[in-house]
Short mmCIF file of C-alpha atoms in Angstrom, two decimals:
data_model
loop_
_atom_site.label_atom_id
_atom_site.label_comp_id
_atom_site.label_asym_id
_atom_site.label_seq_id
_atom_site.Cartn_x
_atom_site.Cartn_y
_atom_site.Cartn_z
CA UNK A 1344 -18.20 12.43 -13.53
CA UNK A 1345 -16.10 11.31 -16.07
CA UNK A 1346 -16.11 7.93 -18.21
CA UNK A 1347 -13.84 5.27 -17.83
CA UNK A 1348 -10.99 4.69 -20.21
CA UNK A 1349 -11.01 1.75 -22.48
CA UNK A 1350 -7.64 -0.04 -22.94
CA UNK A 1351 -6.56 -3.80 -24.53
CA UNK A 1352 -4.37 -6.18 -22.66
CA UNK A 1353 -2.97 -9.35 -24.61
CA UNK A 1354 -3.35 -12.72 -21.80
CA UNK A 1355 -2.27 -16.30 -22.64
CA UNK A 1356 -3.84 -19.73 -20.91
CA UNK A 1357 -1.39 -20.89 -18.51
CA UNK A 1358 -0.96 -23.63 -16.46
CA UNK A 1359 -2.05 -23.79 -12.75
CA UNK A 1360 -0.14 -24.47 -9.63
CA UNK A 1361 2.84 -23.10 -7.68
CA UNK A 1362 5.84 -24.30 -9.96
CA UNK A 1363 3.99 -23.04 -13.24
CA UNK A 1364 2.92 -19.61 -11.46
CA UNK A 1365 6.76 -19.08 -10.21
CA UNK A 1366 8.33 -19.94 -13.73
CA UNK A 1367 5.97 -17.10 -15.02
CA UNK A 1368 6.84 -14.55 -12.45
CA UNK A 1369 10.43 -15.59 -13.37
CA UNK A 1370 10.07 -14.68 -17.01
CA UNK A 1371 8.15 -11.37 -15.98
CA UNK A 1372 4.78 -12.34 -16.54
CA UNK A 1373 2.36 -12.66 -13.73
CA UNK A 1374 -0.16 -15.23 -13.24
CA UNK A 1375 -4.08 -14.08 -12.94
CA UNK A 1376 -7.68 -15.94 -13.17
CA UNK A 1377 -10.99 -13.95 -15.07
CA UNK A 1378 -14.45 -14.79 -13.39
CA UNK A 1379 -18.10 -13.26 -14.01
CA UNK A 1380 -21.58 -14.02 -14.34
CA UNK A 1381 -21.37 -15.39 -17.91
CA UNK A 1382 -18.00 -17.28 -17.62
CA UNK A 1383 -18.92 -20.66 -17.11
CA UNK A 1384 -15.70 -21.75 -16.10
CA UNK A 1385 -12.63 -19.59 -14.54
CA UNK A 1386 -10.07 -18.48 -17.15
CA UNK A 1387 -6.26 -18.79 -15.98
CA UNK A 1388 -4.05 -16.62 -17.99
CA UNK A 1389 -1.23 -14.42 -17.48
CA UNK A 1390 0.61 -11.29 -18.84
CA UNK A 1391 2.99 -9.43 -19.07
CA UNK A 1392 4.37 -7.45 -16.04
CA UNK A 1393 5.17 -3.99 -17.48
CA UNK A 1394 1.59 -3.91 -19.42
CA UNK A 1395 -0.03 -4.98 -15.92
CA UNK A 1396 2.23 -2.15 -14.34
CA UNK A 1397 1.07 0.65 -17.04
CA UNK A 1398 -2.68 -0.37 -15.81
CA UNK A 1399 -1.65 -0.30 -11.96
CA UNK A 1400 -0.57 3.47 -12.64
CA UNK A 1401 -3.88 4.94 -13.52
CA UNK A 1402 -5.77 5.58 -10.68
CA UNK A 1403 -8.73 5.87 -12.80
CA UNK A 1404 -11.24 3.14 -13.16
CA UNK A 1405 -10.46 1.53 -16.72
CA UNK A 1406 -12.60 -0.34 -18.49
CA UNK A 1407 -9.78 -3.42 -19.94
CA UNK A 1408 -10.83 -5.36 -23.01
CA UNK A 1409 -8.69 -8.53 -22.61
CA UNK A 1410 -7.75 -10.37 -25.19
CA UNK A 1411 -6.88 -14.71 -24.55
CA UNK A 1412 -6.61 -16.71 -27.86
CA UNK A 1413 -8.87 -14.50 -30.07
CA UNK A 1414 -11.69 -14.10 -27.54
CA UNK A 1415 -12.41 -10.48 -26.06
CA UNK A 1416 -13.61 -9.86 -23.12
CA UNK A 1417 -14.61 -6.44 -21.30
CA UNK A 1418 -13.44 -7.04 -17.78
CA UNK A 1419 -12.58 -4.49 -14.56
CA UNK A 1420 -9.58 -5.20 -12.47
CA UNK A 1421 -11.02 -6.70 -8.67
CA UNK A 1422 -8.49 -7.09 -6.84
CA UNK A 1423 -4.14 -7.16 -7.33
CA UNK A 1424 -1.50 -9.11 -4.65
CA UNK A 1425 1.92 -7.83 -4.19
CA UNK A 1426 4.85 -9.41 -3.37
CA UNK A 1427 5.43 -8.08 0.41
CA UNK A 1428 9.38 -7.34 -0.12
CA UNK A 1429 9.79 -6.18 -3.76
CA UNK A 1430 6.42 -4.83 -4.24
CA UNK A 1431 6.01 -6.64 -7.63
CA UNK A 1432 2.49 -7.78 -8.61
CA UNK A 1433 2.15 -11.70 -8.14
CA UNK A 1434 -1.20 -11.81 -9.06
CA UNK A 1435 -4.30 -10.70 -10.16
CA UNK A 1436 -8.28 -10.83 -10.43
CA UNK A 1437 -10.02 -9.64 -13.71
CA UNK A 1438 -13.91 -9.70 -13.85
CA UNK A 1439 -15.72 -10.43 -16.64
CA UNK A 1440 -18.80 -7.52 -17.41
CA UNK A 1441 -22.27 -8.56 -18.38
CA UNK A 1442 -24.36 -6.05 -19.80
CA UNK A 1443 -27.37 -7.70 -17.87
CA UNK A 1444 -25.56 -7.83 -14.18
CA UNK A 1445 -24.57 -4.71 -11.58
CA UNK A 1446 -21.02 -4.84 -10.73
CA UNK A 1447 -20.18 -3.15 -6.96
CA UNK A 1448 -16.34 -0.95 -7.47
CA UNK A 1449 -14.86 1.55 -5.86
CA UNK A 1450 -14.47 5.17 -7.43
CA UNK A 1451 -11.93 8.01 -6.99
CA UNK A 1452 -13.33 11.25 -5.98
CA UNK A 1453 -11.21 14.29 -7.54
CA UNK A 1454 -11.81 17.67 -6.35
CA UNK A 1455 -11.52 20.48 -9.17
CA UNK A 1456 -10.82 24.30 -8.90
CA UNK A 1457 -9.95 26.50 -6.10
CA UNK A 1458 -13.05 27.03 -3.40
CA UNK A 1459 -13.89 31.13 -2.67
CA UNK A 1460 -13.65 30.60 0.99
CA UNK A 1461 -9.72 29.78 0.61
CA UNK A 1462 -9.18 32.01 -2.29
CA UNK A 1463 -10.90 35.52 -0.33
CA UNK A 1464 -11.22 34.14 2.90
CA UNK A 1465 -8.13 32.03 3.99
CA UNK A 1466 -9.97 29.11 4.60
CA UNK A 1467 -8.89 25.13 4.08
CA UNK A 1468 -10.21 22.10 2.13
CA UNK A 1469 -10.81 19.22 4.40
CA UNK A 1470 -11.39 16.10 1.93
CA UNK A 1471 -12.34 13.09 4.61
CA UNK A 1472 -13.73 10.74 1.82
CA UNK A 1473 -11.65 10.02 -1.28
CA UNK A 1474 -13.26 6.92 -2.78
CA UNK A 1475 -16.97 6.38 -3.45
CA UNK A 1476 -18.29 2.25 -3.52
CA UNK A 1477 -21.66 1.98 -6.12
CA UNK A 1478 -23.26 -0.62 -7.65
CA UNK A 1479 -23.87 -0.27 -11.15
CA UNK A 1480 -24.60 -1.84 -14.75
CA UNK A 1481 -21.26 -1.80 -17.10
CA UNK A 1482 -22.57 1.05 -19.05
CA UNK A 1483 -22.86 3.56 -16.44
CA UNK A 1484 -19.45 2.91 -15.28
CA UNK A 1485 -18.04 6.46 -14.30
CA UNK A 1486 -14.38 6.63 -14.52
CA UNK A 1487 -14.19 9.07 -11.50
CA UNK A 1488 -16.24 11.80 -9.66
CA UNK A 1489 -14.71 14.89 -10.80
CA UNK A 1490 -15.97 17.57 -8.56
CA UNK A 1491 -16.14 21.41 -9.02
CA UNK A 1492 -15.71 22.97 -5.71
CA UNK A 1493 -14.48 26.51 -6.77
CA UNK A 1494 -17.95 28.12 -5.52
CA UNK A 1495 -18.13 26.70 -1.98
CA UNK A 1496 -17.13 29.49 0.75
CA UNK A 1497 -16.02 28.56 4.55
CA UNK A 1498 -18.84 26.11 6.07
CA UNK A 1499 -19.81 24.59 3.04
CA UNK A 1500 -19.61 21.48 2.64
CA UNK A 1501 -21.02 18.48 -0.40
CA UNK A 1502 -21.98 15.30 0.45
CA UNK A 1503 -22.73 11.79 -1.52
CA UNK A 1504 -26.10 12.81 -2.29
CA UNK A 1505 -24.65 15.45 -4.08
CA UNK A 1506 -23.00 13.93 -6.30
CA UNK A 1507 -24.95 13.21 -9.97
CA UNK A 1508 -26.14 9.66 -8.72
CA UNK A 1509 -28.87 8.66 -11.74
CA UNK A 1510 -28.49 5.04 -12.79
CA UNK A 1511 -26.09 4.10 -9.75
CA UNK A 1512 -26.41 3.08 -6.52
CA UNK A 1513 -24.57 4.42 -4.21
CA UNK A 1514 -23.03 1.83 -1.25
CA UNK A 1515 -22.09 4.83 0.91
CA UNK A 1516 -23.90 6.27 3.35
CA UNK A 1517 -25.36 9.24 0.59
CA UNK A 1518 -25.12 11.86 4.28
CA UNK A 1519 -21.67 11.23 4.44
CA UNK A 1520 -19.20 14.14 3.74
CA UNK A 1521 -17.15 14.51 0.64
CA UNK A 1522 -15.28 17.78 1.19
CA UNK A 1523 -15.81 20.66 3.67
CA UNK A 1524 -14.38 24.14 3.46
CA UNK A 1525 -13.22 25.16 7.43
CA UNK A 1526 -11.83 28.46 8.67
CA UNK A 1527 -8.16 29.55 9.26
CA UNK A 1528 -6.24 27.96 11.57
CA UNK A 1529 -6.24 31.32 13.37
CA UNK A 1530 -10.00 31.51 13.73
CA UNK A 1531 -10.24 28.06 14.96
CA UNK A 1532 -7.66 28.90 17.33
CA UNK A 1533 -9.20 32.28 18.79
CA UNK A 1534 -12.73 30.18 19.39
CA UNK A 1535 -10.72 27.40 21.32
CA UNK A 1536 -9.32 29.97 23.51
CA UNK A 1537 -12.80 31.99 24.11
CA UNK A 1538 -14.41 29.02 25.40
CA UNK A 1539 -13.51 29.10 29.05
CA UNK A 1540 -14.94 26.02 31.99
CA UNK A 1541 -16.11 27.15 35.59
CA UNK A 1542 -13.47 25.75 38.30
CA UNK A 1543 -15.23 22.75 39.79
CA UNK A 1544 -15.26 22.35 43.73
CA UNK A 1545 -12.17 20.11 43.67
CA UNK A 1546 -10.01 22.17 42.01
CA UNK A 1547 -10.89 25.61 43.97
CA UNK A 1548 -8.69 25.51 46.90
CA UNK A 1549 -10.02 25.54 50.52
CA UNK A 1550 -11.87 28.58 51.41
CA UNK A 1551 -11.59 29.85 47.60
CA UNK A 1552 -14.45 31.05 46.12
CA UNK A 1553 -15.49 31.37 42.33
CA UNK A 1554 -14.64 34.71 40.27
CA UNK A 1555 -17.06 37.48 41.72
CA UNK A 1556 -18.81 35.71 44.69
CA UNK A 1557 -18.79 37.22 47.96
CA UNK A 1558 -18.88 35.88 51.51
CA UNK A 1559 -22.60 35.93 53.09
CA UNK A 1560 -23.08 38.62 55.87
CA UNK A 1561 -21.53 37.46 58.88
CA UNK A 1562 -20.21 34.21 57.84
CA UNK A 1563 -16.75 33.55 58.63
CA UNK A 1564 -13.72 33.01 56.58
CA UNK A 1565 -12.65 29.77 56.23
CA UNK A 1566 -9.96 27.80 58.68
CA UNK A 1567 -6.27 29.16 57.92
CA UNK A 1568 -7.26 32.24 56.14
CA UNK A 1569 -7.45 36.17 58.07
CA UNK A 1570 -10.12 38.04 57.05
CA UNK A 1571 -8.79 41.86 56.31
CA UNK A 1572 -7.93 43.79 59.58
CA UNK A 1573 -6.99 40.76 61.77
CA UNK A 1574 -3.41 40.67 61.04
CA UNK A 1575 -3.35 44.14 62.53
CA UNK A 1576 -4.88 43.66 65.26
CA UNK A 1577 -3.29 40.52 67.01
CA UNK A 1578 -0.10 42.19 66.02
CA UNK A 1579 -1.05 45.16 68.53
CA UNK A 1580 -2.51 42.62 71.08
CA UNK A 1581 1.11 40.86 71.12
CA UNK A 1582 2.94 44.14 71.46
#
């Protein structure tokens, strides 16, 4: 687990409504609001596009200390829109920490380091679960889950619970899987193709029996089939 990165943004007040928020996208600046627990009233602000852009890079959680007419605030990005054609950010959500109140975020997992089981043994990292969602107060923030998986060998496997959890809360399911080490393909492959189903009665063919079952004494083969020796001997009878 790492810790978040700290980094400043510079916001102005703006004006609200549609005309104001497209005149500010015009000039490259995007339009955003900053809410939290201790803001008694919503904050409308915007900034500049590249700056938001640099931020929208890091897939790190980053701690931003924004900056609106002399007033600092330490704030997490929520949530971002996009314009649907160009891509280009149209607006955004900042949230405004309280050392007193949990925040709920999402938080990258990274896997570190090359497992034994594909280094000596061939096998292959299966990562279903990339992003972890906790609860947790502003100073326990982790910037990511950096894990070290460069001991696990094929059929290991970590889960949340795993993971160093003390003073968060986890919103996962703490049994679901992180990362599990499988075999090669050609393993998997060579089980598939040992595991073989009995015919069912449908699809043996009339009179067919199963793989190593006999007739019962006496019975009598089936309608269209000759059991061995007839052929021979209605061919001597017609002669």
């Amino acid at each position: 687990m790492t810790t978040p990165e700290v980094i400043t943004l510079k916001g102005e007040k703006r004006e609200t409504g549609r005309k104001a928020a497209d005149a500010l996208r015009d000039s490259m600046r995007v339009p955003a609001v900053l809410y939290g627990p201790e803001i008694d009233e919503n904050v409308h602000f915007s900034v500049d596009e590249l700056e938001l852009e640099k931020i929208l890079s890091v897939s790190k959680r980053q701690i931003i200390e924004l900056d609106i007419d002399g007033t600092t605030y330490k704030t997490l990005l929520k949530k971002t829109e996009f314009h649907p054609v160009t891509d280009r950010p149209v607006h955004f959500d900042l949230y405004a920490l309280s050392d007193d109140h949990k925040v709920s975020l999402s938080v990258p997992i990274r896997l570190e380091g090359t497992p034994v089981g594909v280094r000596d043994g061939g096998g292959r990292i299966f990562q279903p679960m990339h992003i972890l969602r906790i609860k947790v107060l502003p100073e326990n923030i982790p910037g990511d889950y950096t894990i070290d998986i460069s001991e696990l060998e094929i059929g290991d496997n970590l889960h949340v619970r795993d993971l160093e959890l003390e003073g968060i809360v986890p919103l996962d399911d703490v049994s679901r899987t992180i990362v599990t080490i499988r075999p090669p393909k050609s393993e998997e492959l060579l089980t598939s193709s040992l595991i073989t189903e009995e015919p069912s009665e449908e699809e043996l063919e009339e009179g067919e029996l199963p793989e190593g079952e006999e007739l019962p004494e006496g019975e009598e083969p089936a309608e269209g089939e000759e059991a061995e020796g007839e052929e021979g001997a209605d061919e001597e009878e017609t002669k």
